[in-house]
mmCIF file of C-alpha atoms in Angstrom:
data_model
loop_
_atom_site.group_PDB
_atom_site.id
_atom_site.type_symbol
_atom_site.label_atom_id
_atom_site.label_comp_id
_atom_site.label_asym_id
_atom_site.label_seq_id
_atom_site.Cartn_x
_atom_site.Cartn_y
_atom_site.Cartn_z
ATOM 1 C CA MET A 5 -88.183 -56.010 144.113
ATOM 2 C CA ALA A 6 -85.009 -54.996 142.304
ATOM 3 C CA THR A 7 -85.709 -57.544 139.561
ATOM 4 C CA THR A 8 -89.205 -56.114 139.073
ATOM 5 C CA ASP A 9 -87.859 -52.567 138.842
ATOM 6 C CA LEU A 10 -85.242 -53.649 136.304
ATOM 7 C CA HIS A 11 -87.910 -55.365 134.199
ATOM 8 C CA THR A 12 -90.079 -52.240 134.330
ATOM 9 C CA VAL A 13 -87.194 -50.040 133.226
ATOM 10 C CA THR A 14 -86.412 -52.426 130.358
ATOM 11 C CA GLU A 15 -90.031 -52.401 129.171
ATOM 12 C CA THR A 16 -90.107 -48.621 129.394
ATOM 13 C CA LYS A 17 -87.002 -48.358 127.232
ATOM 14 C CA ARG A 18 -88.514 -50.745 124.695
ATOM 15 C CA ASP A 19 -91.704 -48.680 124.574
ATOM 16 C CA LEU A 20 -89.671 -45.533 124.020
ATOM 17 C CA ARG A 21 -87.750 -47.198 121.195
ATOM 18 C CA ARG A 22 -91.017 -48.359 119.614
ATOM 19 C CA GLN A 23 -92.412 -44.839 119.867
ATOM 20 C CA ARG A 24 -89.289 -43.363 118.265
ATOM 21 C CA LEU A 25 -89.396 -45.953 115.484
ATOM 22 C CA GLY A 26 -93.086 -45.290 114.993
ATOM 23 C CA ARG A 27 -92.527 -41.532 114.709
ATOM 24 C CA TRP A 28 -89.611 -42.096 112.347
ATOM 25 C CA ASP A 29 -91.698 -44.487 110.261
ATOM 26 C CA VAL A 30 -94.538 -41.976 109.922
ATOM 27 C CA LYS A 31 -92.163 -39.177 108.912
ATOM 28 C CA ALA A 32 -89.669 -41.069 106.770
ATOM 29 C CA SER A 33 -91.624 -43.897 105.140
ATOM 30 C CA PRO A 34 -93.350 -41.662 102.514
ATOM 31 C CA TYR A 35 -89.935 -40.467 101.331
ATOM 32 C CA VAL A 36 -88.650 -44.034 101.207
ATOM 33 C CA TYR A 37 -91.622 -45.127 99.087
ATOM 34 C CA ILE A 38 -91.208 -42.348 96.500
ATOM 35 C CA ALA A 39 -87.391 -42.399 96.511
ATOM 36 C CA PRO A 40 -87.043 -45.135 93.803
ATOM 37 C CA PHE A 41 -88.917 -43.003 91.274
ATOM 38 C CA PHE A 42 -86.768 -39.934 91.892
ATOM 39 C CA ILE A 43 -83.579 -41.989 91.862
ATOM 40 C CA LEU A 44 -84.490 -43.532 88.491
ATOM 41 C CA PHE A 45 -85.630 -40.139 87.181
ATOM 42 C CA ALA A 46 -82.313 -38.599 88.214
ATOM 43 C CA ILE A 47 -80.371 -41.363 86.445
ATOM 44 C CA PHE A 48 -82.426 -41.650 83.258
ATOM 45 C CA GLY A 49 -83.976 -38.160 83.124
ATOM 46 C CA ILE A 50 -81.971 -35.398 84.754
ATOM 47 C CA PHE A 51 -78.512 -36.820 83.968
ATOM 48 C CA PRO A 52 -79.160 -37.151 80.179
ATOM 49 C CA ILE A 53 -80.545 -33.592 80.091
ATOM 50 C CA VAL A 54 -77.477 -32.200 81.838
ATOM 51 C CA TYR A 55 -75.136 -34.382 79.781
ATOM 52 C CA THR A 56 -76.797 -33.208 76.551
ATOM 53 C CA ALA A 57 -76.366 -29.595 77.646
ATOM 54 C CA VAL A 58 -72.637 -30.214 78.166
ATOM 55 C CA ILE A 59 -72.205 -31.930 74.781
ATOM 56 C CA SER A 60 -74.119 -29.139 73.015
ATOM 57 C CA MET A 61 -71.289 -26.765 73.920
ATOM 58 C CA MET A 62 -68.527 -29.053 72.691
ATOM 59 C CA ASP A 63 -67.025 -30.163 69.395
ATOM 60 C CA TRP A 64 -67.641 -33.828 70.120
ATOM 61 C CA ASP A 65 -65.341 -36.536 68.737
ATOM 62 C CA THR A 66 -67.479 -39.651 68.292
ATOM 63 C CA ILE A 67 -64.427 -41.905 67.832
ATOM 64 C CA ARG A 68 -62.563 -40.905 71.002
ATOM 65 C CA ASN A 69 -65.824 -40.068 72.817
ATOM 66 C CA THR A 70 -64.352 -36.765 73.959
ATOM 67 C CA GLY A 71 -64.744 -33.156 72.909
ATOM 68 C CA SER A 72 -63.348 -29.656 73.137
ATOM 69 C CA PHE A 73 -65.359 -26.752 74.534
ATOM 70 C CA ILE A 74 -66.605 -24.335 71.847
ATOM 71 C CA GLY A 75 -69.348 -22.471 73.732
ATOM 72 C CA PHE A 76 -72.508 -21.607 71.819
ATOM 73 C CA GLU A 77 -71.019 -22.260 68.391
ATOM 74 C CA ASN A 78 -73.226 -25.312 67.801
ATOM 75 C CA PHE A 79 -76.317 -23.245 68.582
ATOM 76 C CA ALA A 80 -75.176 -20.557 66.148
ATOM 77 C CA ASP A 81 -74.615 -23.162 63.412
ATOM 78 C CA VAL A 82 -78.105 -24.584 63.942
ATOM 79 C CA LEU A 83 -79.788 -21.172 63.903
ATOM 80 C CA ASN A 84 -77.958 -20.258 60.700
ATOM 81 C CA ASP A 85 -78.969 -23.508 58.990
ATOM 82 C CA ARG A 86 -81.889 -23.159 56.555
ATOM 83 C CA LYS A 87 -82.990 -26.736 57.212
ATOM 84 C CA PHE A 88 -83.612 -25.921 60.873
ATOM 85 C CA TRP A 89 -86.096 -23.184 60.020
ATOM 86 C CA VAL A 90 -87.776 -25.351 57.388
ATOM 87 C CA ALA A 91 -88.071 -28.149 59.944
ATOM 88 C CA LEU A 92 -89.442 -25.699 62.511
ATOM 89 C CA ARG A 93 -92.067 -24.488 60.024
ATOM 90 C CA ASN A 94 -93.062 -28.045 59.166
ATOM 91 C CA THR A 95 -93.261 -29.054 62.811
ATOM 92 C CA PHE A 96 -95.604 -26.224 63.752
ATOM 93 C CA SER A 97 -97.722 -26.727 60.643
ATOM 94 C CA ILE A 98 -98.212 -30.444 61.331
ATOM 95 C CA PHE A 99 -98.781 -29.695 65.019
ATOM 96 C CA LEU A 100 -101.576 -27.207 64.323
ATOM 97 C CA LEU A 101 -103.214 -29.440 61.709
ATOM 98 C CA SER A 102 -103.227 -32.366 64.148
ATOM 99 C CA ALA A 103 -103.569 -31.014 67.688
ATOM 100 C CA VAL A 104 -106.494 -28.612 67.177
ATOM 101 C CA PRO A 105 -108.840 -31.003 65.299
ATOM 102 C CA GLN A 106 -107.698 -33.856 67.515
ATOM 103 C CA ILE A 107 -108.703 -32.163 70.776
ATOM 104 C CA LEU A 108 -112.010 -30.907 69.353
ATOM 105 C CA LEU A 109 -112.901 -34.321 67.943
ATOM 106 C CA ALA A 110 -111.775 -36.119 71.125
ATOM 107 C CA THR A 111 -114.003 -33.831 73.211
ATOM 108 C CA PHE A 112 -116.973 -34.496 70.916
ATOM 109 C CA ILE A 113 -116.427 -38.273 70.990
ATOM 110 C CA ALA A 114 -116.074 -38.247 74.773
ATOM 111 C CA ALA A 115 -119.321 -36.285 75.105
ATOM 112 C CA MET A 116 -121.116 -38.819 72.895
ATOM 113 C CA LEU A 117 -119.697 -41.785 74.824
ATOM 114 C CA ASP A 118 -120.799 -40.172 78.079
ATOM 115 C CA HIS A 119 -124.419 -40.770 77.075
ATOM 116 C CA GLN A 120 -126.282 -43.992 77.747
ATOM 117 C CA LEU A 121 -125.401 -45.943 74.605
ATOM 118 C CA ARG A 122 -126.092 -49.560 73.811
ATOM 119 C CA ALA A 123 -122.939 -51.695 73.992
ATOM 120 C CA LYS A 124 -121.101 -48.704 75.460
ATOM 121 C CA THR A 125 -118.122 -50.847 76.489
ATOM 122 C CA PHE A 126 -117.670 -51.930 72.867
ATOM 123 C CA TRP A 127 -117.674 -48.323 71.620
ATOM 124 C CA ARG A 128 -115.301 -47.178 74.362
ATOM 125 C CA MET A 129 -112.862 -49.964 73.581
ATOM 126 C CA GLY A 130 -113.248 -49.348 69.865
ATOM 127 C CA VAL A 131 -111.975 -45.777 69.986
ATOM 128 C CA LEU A 132 -108.734 -47.044 71.578
ATOM 129 C CA VAL A 133 -107.969 -49.622 68.870
ATOM 130 C CA PRO A 134 -106.033 -47.172 66.602
ATOM 131 C CA PHE A 135 -103.777 -46.286 69.542
ATOM 132 C CA VAL A 136 -102.783 -49.954 69.909
ATOM 133 C CA VAL A 137 -101.627 -50.171 66.286
ATOM 134 C CA MET A 138 -97.869 -49.776 65.923
ATOM 135 C CA PRO A 139 -96.770 -46.372 64.553
ATOM 136 C CA VAL A 140 -94.717 -48.075 61.846
ATOM 137 C CA ALA A 141 -97.786 -49.989 60.636
ATOM 138 C CA VAL A 142 -99.873 -46.811 60.642
ATOM 139 C CA GLY A 143 -97.161 -44.978 58.691
ATOM 140 C CA ILE A 144 -96.896 -47.700 56.059
ATOM 141 C CA ILE A 145 -100.665 -48.016 55.596
ATOM 142 C CA PHE A 146 -101.301 -44.277 55.353
ATOM 143 C CA SER A 147 -98.335 -43.707 53.059
ATOM 144 C CA LYS A 148 -100.047 -46.106 50.630
ATOM 145 C CA LEU A 149 -103.447 -44.469 51.113
ATOM 146 C CA PHE A 150 -101.869 -41.091 50.346
ATOM 147 C CA ALA A 151 -99.802 -42.349 47.393
ATOM 148 C CA ASP A 152 -99.455 -39.692 44.686
ATOM 149 C CA GLU A 153 -100.756 -41.724 41.755
ATOM 150 C CA SER A 154 -102.547 -44.895 42.853
ATOM 151 C CA GLY A 155 -103.495 -43.984 46.416
ATOM 152 C CA LEU A 156 -107.015 -44.691 47.616
ATOM 153 C CA PHE A 157 -107.724 -41.042 48.442
ATOM 154 C CA ASN A 158 -106.700 -39.916 44.973
ATOM 155 C CA GLN A 159 -108.933 -42.621 43.481
ATOM 156 C CA TRP A 160 -111.871 -41.230 45.464
ATOM 157 C CA LEU A 161 -111.059 -37.716 44.293
ATOM 158 C CA GLY A 162 -110.945 -38.951 40.707
ATOM 159 C CA MET A 163 -114.466 -40.354 41.056
ATOM 160 C CA VAL A 164 -115.809 -36.838 41.665
ATOM 161 C CA GLY A 165 -113.700 -35.230 38.941
ATOM 162 C CA ILE A 166 -110.959 -33.741 41.138
ATOM 163 C CA GLU A 167 -107.356 -33.881 39.971
ATOM 164 C CA PRO A 168 -105.067 -36.162 42.008
ATOM 165 C CA ILE A 169 -103.175 -34.450 44.815
ATOM 166 C CA ARG A 170 -99.405 -34.937 45.000
ATOM 167 C CA TRP A 171 -99.286 -35.754 48.685
ATOM 168 C CA HIS A 172 -95.525 -36.375 48.681
ATOM 169 C CA VAL A 173 -94.668 -33.193 46.745
ATOM 170 C CA ASN A 174 -96.992 -30.440 47.934
ATOM 171 C CA VAL A 175 -95.969 -29.051 51.336
ATOM 172 C CA LEU A 176 -99.420 -28.415 52.802
ATOM 173 C CA ALA A 177 -100.820 -31.667 51.391
ATOM 174 C CA SER A 178 -98.032 -33.694 53.004
ATOM 175 C CA HIS A 179 -98.616 -31.953 56.326
ATOM 176 C CA PHE A 180 -102.341 -32.719 56.118
ATOM 177 C CA ALA A 181 -101.622 -36.390 55.362
ATOM 178 C CA ILE A 182 -99.225 -36.739 58.297
ATOM 179 C CA ALA A 183 -101.643 -34.890 60.605
ATOM 180 C CA THR A 184 -104.332 -37.385 59.582
ATOM 181 C CA MET A 185 -102.052 -40.222 60.690
ATOM 182 C CA VAL A 186 -101.445 -38.537 64.041
ATOM 183 C CA ASN A 187 -105.154 -37.900 64.597
ATOM 184 C CA PHE A 188 -105.985 -41.498 63.703
ATOM 185 C CA ARG A 189 -103.735 -42.789 66.478
ATOM 186 C CA TRP A 190 -104.285 -40.274 69.279
ATOM 187 C CA THR A 191 -107.871 -39.030 69.054
ATOM 188 C CA GLY A 192 -109.370 -42.089 70.738
ATOM 189 C CA TYR A 193 -106.753 -42.060 73.493
ATOM 190 C CA ASN A 194 -107.508 -38.442 74.393
ATOM 191 C CA ALA A 195 -111.243 -39.130 74.121
ATOM 192 C CA LEU A 196 -111.037 -41.824 76.800
ATOM 193 C CA ILE A 197 -109.099 -39.522 79.129
ATOM 194 C CA LEU A 198 -111.741 -36.814 78.711
ATOM 195 C CA LEU A 199 -114.511 -39.400 79.086
ATOM 196 C CA ALA A 200 -113.105 -40.472 82.459
ATOM 197 C CA ALA A 201 -113.226 -36.847 83.600
ATOM 198 C CA MET A 202 -116.787 -36.413 82.332
ATOM 199 C CA GLN A 203 -117.996 -39.501 84.155
ATOM 200 C CA ALA A 204 -116.647 -38.100 87.413
ATOM 201 C CA ILE A 205 -118.968 -35.081 87.151
ATOM 202 C CA PRO A 206 -121.901 -35.353 89.609
ATOM 203 C CA ARG A 207 -125.122 -36.013 87.719
ATOM 204 C CA ASP A 208 -126.913 -33.623 90.079
ATOM 205 C CA LEU A 209 -125.308 -30.703 88.272
ATOM 206 C CA TYR A 210 -126.857 -31.753 84.967
ATOM 207 C CA GLU A 211 -130.244 -32.296 86.578
ATOM 208 C CA ALA A 212 -130.134 -28.860 88.196
ATOM 209 C CA ALA A 213 -129.130 -27.251 84.898
ATOM 210 C CA ALA A 214 -131.944 -29.067 83.075
ATOM 211 C CA ILE A 215 -134.483 -27.872 85.667
ATOM 212 C CA ASP A 216 -133.235 -24.308 85.086
ATOM 213 C CA GLY A 217 -134.044 -24.759 81.408
ATOM 214 C CA ALA A 218 -130.516 -25.258 80.038
ATOM 215 C CA GLY A 219 -130.341 -27.216 76.803
ATOM 216 C CA ALA A 220 -127.770 -29.864 75.879
ATOM 217 C CA VAL A 221 -125.307 -27.365 74.408
ATOM 218 C CA ARG A 222 -125.687 -24.988 77.353
ATOM 219 C CA ARG A 223 -125.135 -27.825 79.837
ATOM 220 C CA PHE A 224 -122.008 -28.875 77.970
ATOM 221 C CA VAL A 225 -120.567 -25.351 77.954
ATOM 222 C CA SER A 226 -121.570 -24.349 81.484
ATOM 223 C CA VAL A 227 -121.232 -27.664 83.315
ATOM 224 C CA THR A 228 -119.054 -30.141 81.422
ATOM 225 C CA LEU A 229 -116.217 -27.914 80.220
ATOM 226 C CA PRO A 230 -115.617 -26.146 83.562
ATOM 227 C CA GLN A 231 -115.707 -29.453 85.440
ATOM 228 C CA ILE A 232 -113.176 -31.172 83.171
ATOM 229 C CA ARG A 233 -110.865 -28.149 83.095
ATOM 230 C CA PRO A 234 -107.847 -29.850 84.787
ATOM 231 C CA THR A 235 -108.122 -32.856 82.470
ATOM 232 C CA MET A 236 -108.498 -30.614 79.432
ATOM 233 C CA ILE A 237 -105.341 -28.740 80.432
ATOM 234 C CA PHE A 238 -103.520 -32.070 80.777
ATOM 235 C CA VAL A 239 -104.686 -33.238 77.328
ATOM 236 C CA ILE A 240 -103.699 -29.942 75.686
ATOM 237 C CA LEU A 241 -100.254 -29.945 77.295
ATOM 238 C CA THR A 242 -99.530 -33.569 76.374
ATOM 239 C CA SER A 243 -100.780 -32.955 72.827
ATOM 240 C CA THR A 244 -98.484 -29.935 72.571
ATOM 241 C CA ILE A 245 -95.464 -31.854 73.795
ATOM 242 C CA GLY A 246 -96.197 -34.865 71.598
ATOM 243 C CA GLY A 247 -97.030 -32.736 68.557
ATOM 244 C CA LEU A 248 -93.752 -30.825 68.697
ATOM 245 C CA GLN A 249 -91.803 -34.076 69.128
ATOM 246 C CA ILE A 250 -93.442 -35.875 66.205
ATOM 247 C CA PHE A 251 -91.099 -38.353 64.539
ATOM 248 C CA ASP A 252 -92.620 -41.752 63.656
ATOM 249 C CA GLU A 253 -95.335 -40.590 61.249
ATOM 250 C CA PRO A 254 -93.205 -38.262 59.057
ATOM 251 C CA ARG A 255 -90.325 -40.728 59.180
ATOM 252 C CA MET A 256 -92.533 -43.491 57.735
ATOM 253 C CA PHE A 257 -94.381 -41.279 55.230
ATOM 254 C CA ASP A 258 -92.092 -42.464 52.437
ATOM 255 C CA SER A 259 -89.526 -45.201 51.966
ATOM 256 C CA ALA A 260 -86.519 -42.871 52.209
ATOM 257 C CA GLY A 261 -87.454 -41.383 55.580
ATOM 258 C CA ASN A 262 -85.612 -38.104 54.965
ATOM 259 C CA GLY A 263 -88.542 -35.712 55.110
ATOM 260 C CA GLY A 264 -89.081 -35.352 51.370
ATOM 261 C CA ALA A 265 -86.887 -34.408 48.440
ATOM 262 C CA ASP A 266 -87.056 -30.728 49.398
ATOM 263 C CA GLN A 267 -87.649 -31.253 53.135
ATOM 264 C CA GLN A 268 -91.420 -30.792 52.644
ATOM 265 C CA TRP A 269 -92.245 -32.633 55.870
ATOM 266 C CA LEU A 270 -88.900 -32.645 57.674
ATOM 267 C CA THR A 271 -89.555 -32.090 61.393
ATOM 268 C CA ILE A 272 -87.262 -30.930 64.182
ATOM 269 C CA THR A 273 -86.818 -34.430 65.598
ATOM 270 C CA MET A 274 -86.005 -35.822 62.140
ATOM 271 C CA TYR A 275 -83.539 -32.979 61.596
ATOM 272 C CA MET A 276 -81.904 -33.789 64.932
ATOM 273 C CA TYR A 277 -81.800 -37.505 64.090
ATOM 274 C CA ASN A 278 -80.172 -36.867 60.711
ATOM 275 C CA ILE A 279 -77.486 -34.684 62.284
ATOM 276 C CA GLY A 280 -76.802 -37.058 65.176
ATOM 277 C CA TRP A 281 -76.829 -40.423 63.411
ATOM 278 C CA GLY A 282 -76.374 -39.333 59.803
ATOM 279 C CA ASP A 283 -73.600 -36.753 60.155
ATOM 280 C CA LEU A 284 -72.418 -38.109 63.554
ATOM 281 C CA ASN A 285 -72.340 -34.545 64.854
ATOM 282 C CA PHE A 286 -73.514 -35.139 68.414
ATOM 283 C CA GLY A 287 -72.672 -31.602 69.561
ATOM 284 C CA LYS A 288 -74.919 -29.985 66.964
ATOM 285 C CA ALA A 289 -77.654 -32.588 67.510
ATOM 286 C CA SER A 290 -77.572 -31.857 71.249
ATOM 287 C CA ALA A 291 -77.966 -28.155 70.495
ATOM 288 C CA VAL A 292 -81.058 -28.948 68.412
ATOM 289 C CA ALA A 293 -82.428 -31.042 71.276
ATOM 290 C CA TRP A 294 -82.047 -28.145 73.704
ATOM 291 C CA LEU A 295 -83.619 -25.663 71.295
ATOM 292 C CA LEU A 296 -86.571 -28.034 70.900
ATOM 293 C CA PHE A 297 -86.799 -28.368 74.683
ATOM 294 C CA LEU A 298 -86.978 -24.587 75.094
ATOM 295 C CA ILE A 299 -89.582 -24.305 72.322
ATOM 296 C CA ILE A 300 -91.748 -26.960 73.986
ATOM 297 C CA VAL A 301 -91.496 -25.230 77.369
ATOM 298 C CA VAL A 302 -92.493 -21.858 75.906
ATOM 299 C CA PHE A 303 -95.461 -23.166 73.937
ATOM 300 C CA SER A 304 -96.623 -25.393 76.785
ATOM 301 C CA LEU A 305 -96.731 -22.337 79.046
ATOM 302 C CA ILE A 306 -98.594 -20.364 76.384
ATOM 303 C CA ASN A 307 -101.143 -23.163 76.001
ATOM 304 C CA LEU A 308 -101.510 -23.383 79.771
ATOM 305 C CA LEU A 309 -102.239 -19.665 80.083
ATOM 306 C CA ILE A 310 -104.685 -19.682 77.180
ATOM 307 C CA THR A 311 -106.494 -22.756 78.494
ATOM 308 C CA ARG A 312 -106.834 -21.323 81.984
ATOM 309 C CA LYS A 313 -108.217 -18.102 80.551
ATOM 310 C CA PHE A 314 -110.849 -19.584 78.250
ATOM 311 C CA ILE A 315 -111.854 -22.645 80.277
ATOM 312 C CA LYS A 316 -112.861 -21.099 83.588
ATOM 313 C CA SER A 317 -114.201 -23.164 86.425
ATOM 314 C CA ASP A 318 -117.683 -22.283 87.664
ATOM 315 C CA SER A 319 -117.654 -24.839 90.461
ATOM 316 C CA PRO A 320 -117.812 -23.610 94.068
ATOM 317 C CA GLY A 321 -114.174 -24.504 94.631
ATOM 318 C CA GLY A 322 -112.980 -23.202 91.280
ATOM 319 C CA LYS A 323 -110.517 -20.346 90.937
#
């Protein structure tokens, strides 16, 4: 009898332990699964940001790998540097010439691919091919296409009696050429993201709109755009961040890679690179990085507010 009671008590304790482990597993296991990402993000994301902020306030000695605290002097030097403001102008000009047409064209392509096309898989894969091409290859090819004298585009212009454009001298022309390179690479990528959102829209909504007499354009404006609103916000934000961080295309636009003889297409990231690895002034380069970070945050928030205002959701659960 005593042996049976002891066995029962032991089993009861085991059941209690299993229950505790089960409750702990349910509560703790999600945190364990996501912990590796946050640990890696803290090491390779948060730590470099904080470390850059510290260096930006120091006169950094690259030989001894130490520095003396100088406060906001690096920021003042950057803001008083003419090249910074030229680079800022160029960055925003290239960003506007690339991001706006890119999003409009990507939305149009996605809407066309959402229809029942023959060989639709081929067309959907085809729009992603430019994104697979290496940025360096794209830069080299387009720098030849936009060559000042013997470039293909200038040859086409000559056929219709238009004077050749000096793509590597004129400020606006160089920005247009670089924006064309950016659009070539990223339009198809954004189109596929928007296409995925469009295909998730219930077809019943289109059928109901068609029964109510809505045409193709009306269905697109009243059904498609509100339904893909979260994806559109994502595409606009990523395009803003990527556009303000542009580096590869302007860097490869000529053989020198310095942003032009008079900084015609020098961008913020190129300016930061030249200071950090050209002048070996890591403190000033870190200050530029933080100024760029603040600019991106501000304009991303502005884009978010504008997008939410003009792309309103008409779905029952929309806000």
